[in-house]
Coordinates of C-alpha atoms and ligand atoms in Angstrom, one line a residue:
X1 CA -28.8 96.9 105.3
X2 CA -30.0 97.7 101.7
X3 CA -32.0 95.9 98.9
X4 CA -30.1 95.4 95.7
X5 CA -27.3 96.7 94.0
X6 CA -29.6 99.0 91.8
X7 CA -32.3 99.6 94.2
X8 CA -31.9 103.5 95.9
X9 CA -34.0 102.0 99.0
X10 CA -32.4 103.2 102.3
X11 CA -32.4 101.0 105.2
X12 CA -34.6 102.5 107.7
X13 CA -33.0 102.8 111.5
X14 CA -34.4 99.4 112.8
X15 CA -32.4 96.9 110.0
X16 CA -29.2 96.5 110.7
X17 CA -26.3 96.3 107.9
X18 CA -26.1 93.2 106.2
X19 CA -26.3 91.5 102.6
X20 CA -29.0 89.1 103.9
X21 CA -31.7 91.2 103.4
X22 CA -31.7 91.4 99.8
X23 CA -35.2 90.6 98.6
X24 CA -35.2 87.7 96.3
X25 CA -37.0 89.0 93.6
X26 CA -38.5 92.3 94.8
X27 CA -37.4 95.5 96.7
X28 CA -37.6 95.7 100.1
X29 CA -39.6 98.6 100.6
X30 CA -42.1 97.6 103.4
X31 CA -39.3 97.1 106.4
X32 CA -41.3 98.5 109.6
X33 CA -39.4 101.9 110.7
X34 CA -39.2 101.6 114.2
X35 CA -40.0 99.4 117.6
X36 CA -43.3 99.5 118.6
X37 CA -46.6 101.6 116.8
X38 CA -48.5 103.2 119.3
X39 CA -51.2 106.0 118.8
X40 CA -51.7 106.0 114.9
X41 CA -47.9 105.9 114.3
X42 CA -44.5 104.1 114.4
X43 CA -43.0 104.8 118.3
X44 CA -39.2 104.4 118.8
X45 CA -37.7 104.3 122.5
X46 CA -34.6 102.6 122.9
X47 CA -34.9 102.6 126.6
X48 CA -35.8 99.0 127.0
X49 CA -33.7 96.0 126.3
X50 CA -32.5 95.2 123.1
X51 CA -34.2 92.3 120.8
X52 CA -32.4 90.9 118.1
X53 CA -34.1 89.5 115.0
X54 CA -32.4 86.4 114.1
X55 CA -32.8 85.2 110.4
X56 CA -33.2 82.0 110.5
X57 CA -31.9 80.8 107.4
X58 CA -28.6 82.0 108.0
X59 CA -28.3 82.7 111.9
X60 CA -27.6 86.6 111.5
X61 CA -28.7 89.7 112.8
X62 CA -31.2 91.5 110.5
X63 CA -32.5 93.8 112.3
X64 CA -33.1 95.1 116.0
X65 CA -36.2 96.0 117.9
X66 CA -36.6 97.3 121.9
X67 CA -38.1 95.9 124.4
X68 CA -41.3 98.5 125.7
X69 CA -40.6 100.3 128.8
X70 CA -43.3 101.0 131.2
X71 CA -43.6 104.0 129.5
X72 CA -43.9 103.2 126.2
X73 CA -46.8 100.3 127.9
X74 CA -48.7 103.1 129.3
X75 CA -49.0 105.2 125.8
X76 CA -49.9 102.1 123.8
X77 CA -52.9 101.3 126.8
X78 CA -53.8 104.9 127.1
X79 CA -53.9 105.5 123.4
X80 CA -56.3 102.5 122.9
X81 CA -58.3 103.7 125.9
X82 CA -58.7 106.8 124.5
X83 CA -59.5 105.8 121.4
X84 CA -62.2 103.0 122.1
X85 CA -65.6 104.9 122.5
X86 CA -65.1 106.5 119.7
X87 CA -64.4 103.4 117.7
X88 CA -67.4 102.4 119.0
X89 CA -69.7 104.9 118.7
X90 CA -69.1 104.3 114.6
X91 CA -71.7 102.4 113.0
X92 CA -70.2 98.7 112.3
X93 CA -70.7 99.6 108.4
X94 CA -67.7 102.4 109.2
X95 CA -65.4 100.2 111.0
X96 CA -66.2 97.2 108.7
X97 CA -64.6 99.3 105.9
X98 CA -61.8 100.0 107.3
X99 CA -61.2 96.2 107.8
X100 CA -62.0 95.4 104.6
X101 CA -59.9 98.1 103.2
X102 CA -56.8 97.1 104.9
X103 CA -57.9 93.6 103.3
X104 CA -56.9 95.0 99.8
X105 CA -53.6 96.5 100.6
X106 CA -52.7 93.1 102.1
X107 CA -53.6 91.2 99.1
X108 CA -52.1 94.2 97.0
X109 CA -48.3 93.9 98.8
X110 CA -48.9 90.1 99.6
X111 CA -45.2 89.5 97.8
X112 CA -43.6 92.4 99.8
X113 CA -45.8 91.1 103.4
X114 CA -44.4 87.1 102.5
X115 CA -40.5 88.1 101.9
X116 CA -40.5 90.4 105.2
X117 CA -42.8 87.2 107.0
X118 CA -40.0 85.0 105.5
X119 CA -37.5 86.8 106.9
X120 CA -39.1 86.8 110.2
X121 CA -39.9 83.5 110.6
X122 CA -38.0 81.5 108.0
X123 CA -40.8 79.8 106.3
X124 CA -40.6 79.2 103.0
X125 CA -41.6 81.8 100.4
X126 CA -43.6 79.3 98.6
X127 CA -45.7 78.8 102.1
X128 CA -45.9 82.7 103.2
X129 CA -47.0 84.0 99.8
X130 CA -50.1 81.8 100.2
X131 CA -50.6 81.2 103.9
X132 CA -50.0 84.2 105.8
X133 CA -50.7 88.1 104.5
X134 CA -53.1 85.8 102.5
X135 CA -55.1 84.7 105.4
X136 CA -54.7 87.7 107.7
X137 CA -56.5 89.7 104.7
X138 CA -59.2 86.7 104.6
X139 CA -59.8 87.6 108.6
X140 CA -59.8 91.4 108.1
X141 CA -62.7 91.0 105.1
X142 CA -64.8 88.6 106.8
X143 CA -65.1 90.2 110.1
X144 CA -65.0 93.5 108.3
X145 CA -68.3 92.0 106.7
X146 CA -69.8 91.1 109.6
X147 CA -69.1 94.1 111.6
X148 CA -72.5 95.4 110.2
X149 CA -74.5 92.7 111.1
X150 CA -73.5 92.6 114.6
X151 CA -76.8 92.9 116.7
X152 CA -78.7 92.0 119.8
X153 CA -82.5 90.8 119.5
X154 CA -85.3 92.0 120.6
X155 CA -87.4 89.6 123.8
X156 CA -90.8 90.2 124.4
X157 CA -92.3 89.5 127.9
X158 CA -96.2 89.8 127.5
X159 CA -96.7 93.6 127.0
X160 CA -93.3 94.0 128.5
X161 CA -89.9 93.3 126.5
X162 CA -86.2 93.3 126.9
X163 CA -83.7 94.1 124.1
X164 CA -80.0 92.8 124.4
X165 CA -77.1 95.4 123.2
X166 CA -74.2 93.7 121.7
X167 CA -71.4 95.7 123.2
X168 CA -67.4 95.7 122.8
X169 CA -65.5 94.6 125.7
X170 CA -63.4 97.3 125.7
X171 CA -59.2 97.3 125.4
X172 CA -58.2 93.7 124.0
X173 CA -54.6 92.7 124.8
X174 CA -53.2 90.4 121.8
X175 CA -50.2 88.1 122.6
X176 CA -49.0 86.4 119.8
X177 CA -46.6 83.5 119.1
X178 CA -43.7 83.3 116.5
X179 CA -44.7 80.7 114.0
X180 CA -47.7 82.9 112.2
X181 CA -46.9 86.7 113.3
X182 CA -49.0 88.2 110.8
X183 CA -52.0 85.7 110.7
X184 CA -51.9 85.6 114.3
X185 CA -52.0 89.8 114.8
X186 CA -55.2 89.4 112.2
X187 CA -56.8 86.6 113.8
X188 CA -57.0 88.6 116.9
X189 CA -57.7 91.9 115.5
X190 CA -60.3 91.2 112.9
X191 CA -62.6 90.1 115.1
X192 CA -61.2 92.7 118.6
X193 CA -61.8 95.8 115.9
X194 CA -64.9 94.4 114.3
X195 CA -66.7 94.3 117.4
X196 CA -65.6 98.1 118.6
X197 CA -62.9 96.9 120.8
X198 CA -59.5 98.4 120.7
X199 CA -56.0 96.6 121.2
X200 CA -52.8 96.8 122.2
X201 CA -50.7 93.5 120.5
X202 CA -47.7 92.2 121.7
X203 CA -46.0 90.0 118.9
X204 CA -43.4 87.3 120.2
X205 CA -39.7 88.6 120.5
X206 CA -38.8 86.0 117.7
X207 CA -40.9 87.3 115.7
X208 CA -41.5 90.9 116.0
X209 CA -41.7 93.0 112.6
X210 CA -44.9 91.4 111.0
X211 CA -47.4 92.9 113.0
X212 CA -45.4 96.4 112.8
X213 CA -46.9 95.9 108.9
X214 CA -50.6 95.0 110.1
X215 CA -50.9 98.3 112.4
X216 CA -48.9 100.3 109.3
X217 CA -51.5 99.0 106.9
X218 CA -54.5 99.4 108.7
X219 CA -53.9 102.9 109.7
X220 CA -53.1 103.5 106.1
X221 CA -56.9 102.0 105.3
X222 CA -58.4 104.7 107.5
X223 CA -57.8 103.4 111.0
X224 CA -58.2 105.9 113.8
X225 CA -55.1 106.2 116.2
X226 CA -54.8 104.5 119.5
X227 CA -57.4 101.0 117.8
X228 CA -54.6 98.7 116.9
X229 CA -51.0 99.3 118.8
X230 CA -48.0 97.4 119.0
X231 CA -45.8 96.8 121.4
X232 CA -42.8 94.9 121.8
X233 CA -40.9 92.7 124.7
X234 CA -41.0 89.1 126.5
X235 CA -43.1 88.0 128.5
X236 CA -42.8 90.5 131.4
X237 CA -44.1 93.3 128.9
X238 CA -47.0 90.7 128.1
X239 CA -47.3 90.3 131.8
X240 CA -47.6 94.0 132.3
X241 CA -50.1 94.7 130.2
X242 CA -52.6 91.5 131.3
X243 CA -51.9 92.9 134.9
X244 CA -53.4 96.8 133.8
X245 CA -56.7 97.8 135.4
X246 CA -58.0 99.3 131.7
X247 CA -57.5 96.0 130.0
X248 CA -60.7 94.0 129.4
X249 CA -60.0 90.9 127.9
X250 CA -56.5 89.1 126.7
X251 CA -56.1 86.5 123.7
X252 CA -53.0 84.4 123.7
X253 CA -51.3 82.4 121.4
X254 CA -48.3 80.3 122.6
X255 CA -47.6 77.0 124.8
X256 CA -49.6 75.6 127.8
X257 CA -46.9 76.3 130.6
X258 CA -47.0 80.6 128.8
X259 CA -51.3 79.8 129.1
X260 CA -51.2 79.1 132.6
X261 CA -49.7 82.0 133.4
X262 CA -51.7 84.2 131.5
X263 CA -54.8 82.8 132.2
X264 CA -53.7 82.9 136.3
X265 CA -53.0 86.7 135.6
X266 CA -56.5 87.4 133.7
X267 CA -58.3 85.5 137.0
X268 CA -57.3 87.7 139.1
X269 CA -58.9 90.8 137.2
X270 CA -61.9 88.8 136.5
X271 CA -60.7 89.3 132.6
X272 CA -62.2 87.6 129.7
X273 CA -59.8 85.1 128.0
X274 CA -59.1 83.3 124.5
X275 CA -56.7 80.8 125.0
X276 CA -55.2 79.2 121.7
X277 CA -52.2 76.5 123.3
X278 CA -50.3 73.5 121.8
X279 CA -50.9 70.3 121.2
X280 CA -50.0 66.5 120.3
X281 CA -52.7 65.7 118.2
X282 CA -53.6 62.4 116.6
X283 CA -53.9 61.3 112.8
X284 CA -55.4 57.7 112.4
X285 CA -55.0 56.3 108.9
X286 CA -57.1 53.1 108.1
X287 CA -56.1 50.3 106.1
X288 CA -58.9 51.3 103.7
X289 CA -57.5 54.7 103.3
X290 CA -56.3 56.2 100.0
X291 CA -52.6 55.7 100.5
X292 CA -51.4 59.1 98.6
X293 CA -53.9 61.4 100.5
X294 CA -53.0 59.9 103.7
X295 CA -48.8 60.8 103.0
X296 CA -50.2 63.9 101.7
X297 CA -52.2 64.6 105.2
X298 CA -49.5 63.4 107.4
X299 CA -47.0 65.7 105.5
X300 CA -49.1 68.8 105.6
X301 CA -50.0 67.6 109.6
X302 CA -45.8 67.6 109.9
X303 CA -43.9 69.2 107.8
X304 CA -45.6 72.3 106.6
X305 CA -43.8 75.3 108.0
X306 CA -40.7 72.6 109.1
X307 CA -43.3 71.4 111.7
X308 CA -44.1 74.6 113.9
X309 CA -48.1 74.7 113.7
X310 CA -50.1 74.3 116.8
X311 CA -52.5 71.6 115.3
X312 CA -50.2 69.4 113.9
X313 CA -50.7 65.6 113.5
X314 CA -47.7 64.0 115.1
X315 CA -49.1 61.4 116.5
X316 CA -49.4 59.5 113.3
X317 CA -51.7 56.0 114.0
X318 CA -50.7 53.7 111.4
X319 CA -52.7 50.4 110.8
X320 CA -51.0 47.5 110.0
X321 CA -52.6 46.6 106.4
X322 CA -51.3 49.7 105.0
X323 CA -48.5 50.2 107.1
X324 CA -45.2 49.4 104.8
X325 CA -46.7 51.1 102.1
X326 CA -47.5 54.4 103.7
X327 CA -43.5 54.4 105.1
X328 CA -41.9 53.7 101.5
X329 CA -44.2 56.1 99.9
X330 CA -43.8 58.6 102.8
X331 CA -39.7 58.0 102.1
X332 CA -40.0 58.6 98.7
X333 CA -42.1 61.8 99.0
X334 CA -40.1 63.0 101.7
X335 CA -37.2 62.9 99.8
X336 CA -38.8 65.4 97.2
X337 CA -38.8 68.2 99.8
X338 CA -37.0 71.0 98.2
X339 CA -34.9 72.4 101.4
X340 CA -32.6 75.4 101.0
X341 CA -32.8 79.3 100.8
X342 CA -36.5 79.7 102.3
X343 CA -36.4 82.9 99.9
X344 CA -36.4 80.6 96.4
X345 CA -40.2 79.9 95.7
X346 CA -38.7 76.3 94.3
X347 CA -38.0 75.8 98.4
X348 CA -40.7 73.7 99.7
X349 CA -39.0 72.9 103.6
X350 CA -37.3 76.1 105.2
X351 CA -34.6 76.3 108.9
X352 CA -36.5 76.3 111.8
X353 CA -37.0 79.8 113.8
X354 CA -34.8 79.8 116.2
X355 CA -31.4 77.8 117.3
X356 CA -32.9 77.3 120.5
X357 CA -36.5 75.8 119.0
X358 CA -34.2 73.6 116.8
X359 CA -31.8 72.3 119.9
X360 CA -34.9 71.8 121.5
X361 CA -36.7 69.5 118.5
X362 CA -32.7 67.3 118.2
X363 CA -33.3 67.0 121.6
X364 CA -36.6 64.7 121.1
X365 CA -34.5 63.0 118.2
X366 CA -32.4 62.1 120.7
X367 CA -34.8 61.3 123.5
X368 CA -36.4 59.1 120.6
X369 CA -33.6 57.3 119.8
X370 CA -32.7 56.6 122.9
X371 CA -36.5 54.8 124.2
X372 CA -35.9 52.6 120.8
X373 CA -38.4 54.0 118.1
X374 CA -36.8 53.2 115.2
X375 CA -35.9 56.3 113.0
X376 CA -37.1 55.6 109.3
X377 CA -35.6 58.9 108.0
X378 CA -33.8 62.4 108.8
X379 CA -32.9 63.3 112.5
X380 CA -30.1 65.3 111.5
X381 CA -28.9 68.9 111.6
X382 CA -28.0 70.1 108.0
X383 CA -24.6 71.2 107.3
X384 CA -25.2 74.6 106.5
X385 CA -25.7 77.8 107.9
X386 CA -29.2 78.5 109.6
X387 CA -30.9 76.2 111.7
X388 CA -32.1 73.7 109.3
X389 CA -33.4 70.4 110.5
X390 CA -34.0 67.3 108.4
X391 CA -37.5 66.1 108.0
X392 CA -37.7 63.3 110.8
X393 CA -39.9 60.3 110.8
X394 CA -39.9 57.4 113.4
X395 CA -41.6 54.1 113.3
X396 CA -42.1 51.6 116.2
X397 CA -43.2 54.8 118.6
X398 CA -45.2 53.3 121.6
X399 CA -47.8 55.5 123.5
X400 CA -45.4 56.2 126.7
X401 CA -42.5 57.0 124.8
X402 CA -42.0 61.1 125.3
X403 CA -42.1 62.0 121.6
X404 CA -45.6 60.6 121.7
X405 CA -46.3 62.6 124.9
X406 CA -45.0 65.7 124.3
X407 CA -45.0 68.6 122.3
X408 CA -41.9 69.2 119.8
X409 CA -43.0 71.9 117.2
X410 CA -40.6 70.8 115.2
X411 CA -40.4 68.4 111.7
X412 CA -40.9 64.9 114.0
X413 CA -43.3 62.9 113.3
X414 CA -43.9 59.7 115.2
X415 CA -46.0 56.4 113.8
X416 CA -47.5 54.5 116.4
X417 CA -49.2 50.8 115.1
X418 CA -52.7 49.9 115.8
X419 CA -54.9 47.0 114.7
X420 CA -58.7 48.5 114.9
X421 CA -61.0 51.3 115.6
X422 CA -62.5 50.1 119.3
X423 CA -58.3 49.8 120.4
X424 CA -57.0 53.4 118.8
X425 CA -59.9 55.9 119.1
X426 CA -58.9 55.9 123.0
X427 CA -55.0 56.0 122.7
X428 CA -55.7 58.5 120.4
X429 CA -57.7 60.7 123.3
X430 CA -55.1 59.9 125.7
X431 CA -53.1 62.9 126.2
X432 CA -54.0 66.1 128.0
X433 CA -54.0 68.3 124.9
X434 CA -56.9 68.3 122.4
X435 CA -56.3 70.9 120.1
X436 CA -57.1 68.9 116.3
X437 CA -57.5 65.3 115.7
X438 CA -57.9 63.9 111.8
X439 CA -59.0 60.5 110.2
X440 CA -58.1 59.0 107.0
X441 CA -60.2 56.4 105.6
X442 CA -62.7 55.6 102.5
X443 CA -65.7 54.2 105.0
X444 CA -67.9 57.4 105.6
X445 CA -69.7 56.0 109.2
X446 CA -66.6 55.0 110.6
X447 CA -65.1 58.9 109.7
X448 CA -68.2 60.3 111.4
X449 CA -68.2 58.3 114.1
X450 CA -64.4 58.2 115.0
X451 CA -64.7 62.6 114.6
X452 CA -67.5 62.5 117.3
X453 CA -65.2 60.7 120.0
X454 CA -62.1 62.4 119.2
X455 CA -61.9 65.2 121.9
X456 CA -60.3 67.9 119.8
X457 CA -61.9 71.5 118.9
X458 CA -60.6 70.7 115.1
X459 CA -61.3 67.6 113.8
X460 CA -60.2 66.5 110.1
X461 CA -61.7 63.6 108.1
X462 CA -59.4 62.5 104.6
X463 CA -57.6 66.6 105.1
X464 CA -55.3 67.8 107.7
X465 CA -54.8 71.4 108.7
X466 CA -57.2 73.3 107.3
X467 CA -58.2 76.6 109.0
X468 CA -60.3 79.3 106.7
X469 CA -61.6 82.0 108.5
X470 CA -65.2 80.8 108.3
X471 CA -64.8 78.0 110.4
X472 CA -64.3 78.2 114.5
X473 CA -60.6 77.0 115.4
X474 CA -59.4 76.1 118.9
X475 CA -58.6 73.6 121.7
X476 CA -60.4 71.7 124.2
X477 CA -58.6 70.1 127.1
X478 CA -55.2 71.9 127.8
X479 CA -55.3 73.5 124.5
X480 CA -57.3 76.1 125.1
X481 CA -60.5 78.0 125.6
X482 CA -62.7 79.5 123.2
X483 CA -62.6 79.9 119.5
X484 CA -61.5 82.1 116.9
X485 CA -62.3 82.8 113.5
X486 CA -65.7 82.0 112.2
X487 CA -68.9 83.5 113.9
X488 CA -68.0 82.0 117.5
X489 CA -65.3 84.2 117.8
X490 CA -67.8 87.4 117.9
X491 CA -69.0 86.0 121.3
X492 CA -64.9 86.5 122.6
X493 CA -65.0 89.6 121.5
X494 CA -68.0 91.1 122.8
X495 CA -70.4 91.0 125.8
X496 CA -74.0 90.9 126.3
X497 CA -76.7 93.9 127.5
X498 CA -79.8 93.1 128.8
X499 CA -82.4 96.4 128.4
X500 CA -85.7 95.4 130.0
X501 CA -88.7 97.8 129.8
X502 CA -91.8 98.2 131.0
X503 CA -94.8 99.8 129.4
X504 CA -97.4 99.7 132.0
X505 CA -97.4 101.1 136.1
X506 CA -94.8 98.9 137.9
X507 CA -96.0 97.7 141.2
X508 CA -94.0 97.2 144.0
X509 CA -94.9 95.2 147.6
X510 CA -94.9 98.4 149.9
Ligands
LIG1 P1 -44.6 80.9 124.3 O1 -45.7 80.4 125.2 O2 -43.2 80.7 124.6 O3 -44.9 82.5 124.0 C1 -46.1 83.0 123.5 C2 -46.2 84.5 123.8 O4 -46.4 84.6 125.2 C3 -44.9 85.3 123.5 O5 -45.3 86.5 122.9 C4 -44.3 85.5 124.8 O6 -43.5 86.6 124.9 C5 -45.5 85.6 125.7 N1 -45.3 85.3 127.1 C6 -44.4 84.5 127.7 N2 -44.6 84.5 129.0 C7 -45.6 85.4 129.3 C8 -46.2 85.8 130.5 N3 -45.9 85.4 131.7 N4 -47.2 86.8 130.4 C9 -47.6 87.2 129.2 N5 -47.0 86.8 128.0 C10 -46.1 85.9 128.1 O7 -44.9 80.2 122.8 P2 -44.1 80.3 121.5 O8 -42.8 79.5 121.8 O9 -44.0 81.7 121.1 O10 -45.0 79.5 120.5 C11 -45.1 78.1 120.4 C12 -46.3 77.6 121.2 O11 -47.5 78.2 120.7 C13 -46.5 76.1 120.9 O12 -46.9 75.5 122.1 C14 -47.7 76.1 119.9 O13 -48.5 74.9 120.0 C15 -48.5 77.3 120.4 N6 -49.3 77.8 119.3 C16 -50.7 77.6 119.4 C17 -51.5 78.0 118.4 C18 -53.0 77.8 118.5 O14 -53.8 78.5 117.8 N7 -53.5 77.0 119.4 C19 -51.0 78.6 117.3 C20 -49.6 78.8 117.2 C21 -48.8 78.4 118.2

């Protein structure tokens, strides 16, 4: 592989030969340099299955990465066992730094970060230069902040008192899914680090290279080897490491059936868990609603990164006052979508990852068509190379038909009729995930009220998708347990010490 007619940039060993990998604009100088990082350094072993890394706007080979054998498991946990009290022992003002330090470089190389996150993924430059080494570097400062203020409190008991030690878990294991690699690896390891943890992170095998950057980067900000390791494989590497006696605590990201699993595994070794799952969420836009900001919200809740994000709003509740006009101005503002080379910042709507994920997402179309919703627009593959979807809308979708059931993670969005509040809030409730839930309408009580009963960890009211670090993200129901970002997610990573003392003689009965 190389990066430009004029550029002397060698291809390290991982990228395979091939024109594809030209950076649009830029050089590419940040490719990761080998499989897995693992003790403060970048750890090859070809002994373990090969993983290719499919670019998904043209379907080739870009690069190559190996699945961890057991041994290369046992360096990455022994190096972030080793390296743990140490970590810890540092005042949270030290390790804070660090954080914050790898912040800058992120924000310093976001251009190089987005193309290689763009090549990994397939989402559009125009999305990953704002959405991704962007937010991972939000997580890394704001944990880094509060790194120093992490503290127990003080309980007094008469003349006696009892102080509680905030205290790291110990090794974190990070399991990360393919549609944010790099926000994902920070969302996880901002708060893991922040808290004197250490981790070993095992990035999905669609996705690998992004988190190779996030351990490069923050050992080049000062990071002591062995705190942050990567490590790469399918799920029977992610298996191995939840199964290890010196793990403490595991954080997934990924799909209910993977979160059943994983959460099984942890059970059995009494391991703390963060459990961030899928969902079907609902979006219910009121007659009174402002037309333009409800397309906007149902676009961002379907389209944004070709529809791959955990807490979209498929389920779009449509009532029937402002129904016809949200579908023609939907149409029209669909049609705008910029689809092509995901490397053109003009490109507003990229391929999706993977063949499979797209054969999986025609497959709904399909299923769609086939239980009579009535497609409104797209539904088709493109005729180019890549695996590029059009942007998919159907109308007439009732509650029992399966693209109203289940998840698609995939540009499909399905508008469902209602006539009032007291008839949609429980439809709306009525599926077994509750990961986000939003509301568009001008009436202020009714917004409150309707965001109370949904049963959703994230709700929205007139926005859709948000998710800045400062404010807790995650799932009830099926999708998922506990919360990160925000201060909640300190309690995830971090366990409680009870000191009591006693100042006087201490009697006993005998
Ligand atoms: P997935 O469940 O297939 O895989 C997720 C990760 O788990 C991968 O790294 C995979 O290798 C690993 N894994 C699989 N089996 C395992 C096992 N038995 N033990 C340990 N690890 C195992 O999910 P995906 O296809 O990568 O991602 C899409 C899913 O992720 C969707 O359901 C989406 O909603 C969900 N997601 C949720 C959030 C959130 O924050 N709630 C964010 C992004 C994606």
């Amino acid at each position: 592989m190389w990066c430009c007619p004029d550029c002397n940039w060698r291809a390290p060993p991982l990228f395979r030969k091939t024109r594809t990998s030209i950076g649009f604009d830029g050089h590419m100088t940040t490719q990761p340099t080998a499989s897995h990082f693992v003790n403060g350094a970048y750890h090859g072993n070809a002994g373990g299955s090969a993983i290719p890394v499919i670019y998904p706007a043209t379907g080739e080979e870009i690069a190559r990465v190996h699945s961890a054998t057991d041994a290369v498991v046992d360096a990455a946990l022994a190096a972030a066992r080793a390296a743990q009290p140490a970590w810890a022992a540092m005042t949270g003002t030290e390790r804070g730094r660090i954080l914050r330090r790898a912040a800058d470089i992120m924000r310093e190389r976001n251009h190089e970060l987005s193309v290689l996150e763009t090549f990994d993924t397939g989402k559009p430059y125009q999305e990953t230069s704002v959405a991704d080494a962007t937010s991972a570097a939000d997580a890394l400062e704001y944990f880094g902040g509060m790194a120093a203020t992490l503290t127990g409190e003080h309980i007094q008991l008469g003349h006696d008192w009892v102080y509680t030690r905030r205290e790291p878990l110990g090794v974190c294991v990070g399991i990360g899914a393919w549609n944010y690699p790099t926000q994902i690896a920070c969302w996880k390891a901002a708060p893991a680090l922040a808290c004197g943890n250490t981790m070993v992170f095992k990035p999905s095998e669609t996705t690998p290279l992004c988190a190779l950057k996030v351990a490069e980067i923050l050992t080049e900000a000062g990071l002591p080897a062995g705190v942050f390791n990567v490590v790469q494989g399918l799920g029977d590497v992610g298996a191995k490491l939840i199964a290890d006696d010196r793990v403490a605590k595991v954080s997934l990201t990924g799909s209910v059936p993977t979160g059943r699993k994983v959460y099984a595994a942890a059970a059995s070794g009494i391991k703390n868990v963060t459990m961030e799952l899928g969902g079907k969420s609902p979006l219910i836009i009121f007659d009174d609603a402002n037309v333009e900001n409800a397309v906007s919200g149902a676009i961002l809740g379907n389209f944004y990164s070709s529809g791959q994000v955990c807490s979209n709003g498929t389920r779009v509740f449509v009532q029937g006052g402002i129904k016809e006009a949200f579908l023609d101005r939907l149409s029209v503002r669909l049609e705008a979508a910029v689809i092509g080379d995901p490397q053109d910042p003009k490109t507003s709507f990229g391929p999706m990852v993977s063949e499979r994920q797209m054969e999986i997402a025609l497959g709904y179309i399909a299923k769609g068509q086939e239980e009579g919703a009535r497609l409104v627009c797209g539904g088709k593959r493109l005729n180019r190379n890549g695996f590029y979807l059009q942007p998919t809308v159907f109308a007439d979708v009732a509650d029992t038909m399966t693209i109203a059931r289940e998840e698609i993670f995939g540009p499909v969005m399905a508008v469902l009729d209602f006539d009032d509040e007291a008839e949609v809030v429980p439809r709306a409730n009525a599926t077994e995930f509750g990961l986000a839930a939003g509301v568009f309408t001008r009436d202020l009580t009714r917004a409150h009220r309707i965001a109370a009963a949904f049963e959703a960890g994230t709700c929205y009211i007139n926005t859709y998708n948000d998710a800045p670090v400062e404010a807790p993200f995650g799932g009830s129901k099926l999708s998922g347990v506990g919360r990160e970002n925000s201060k909640a997610a300190i309690e995830h990573y971090s366990q409680l010490k009870s000191v009591y003392v006693r100042m006087g003689d201490l009697e006993a009965p005998f």
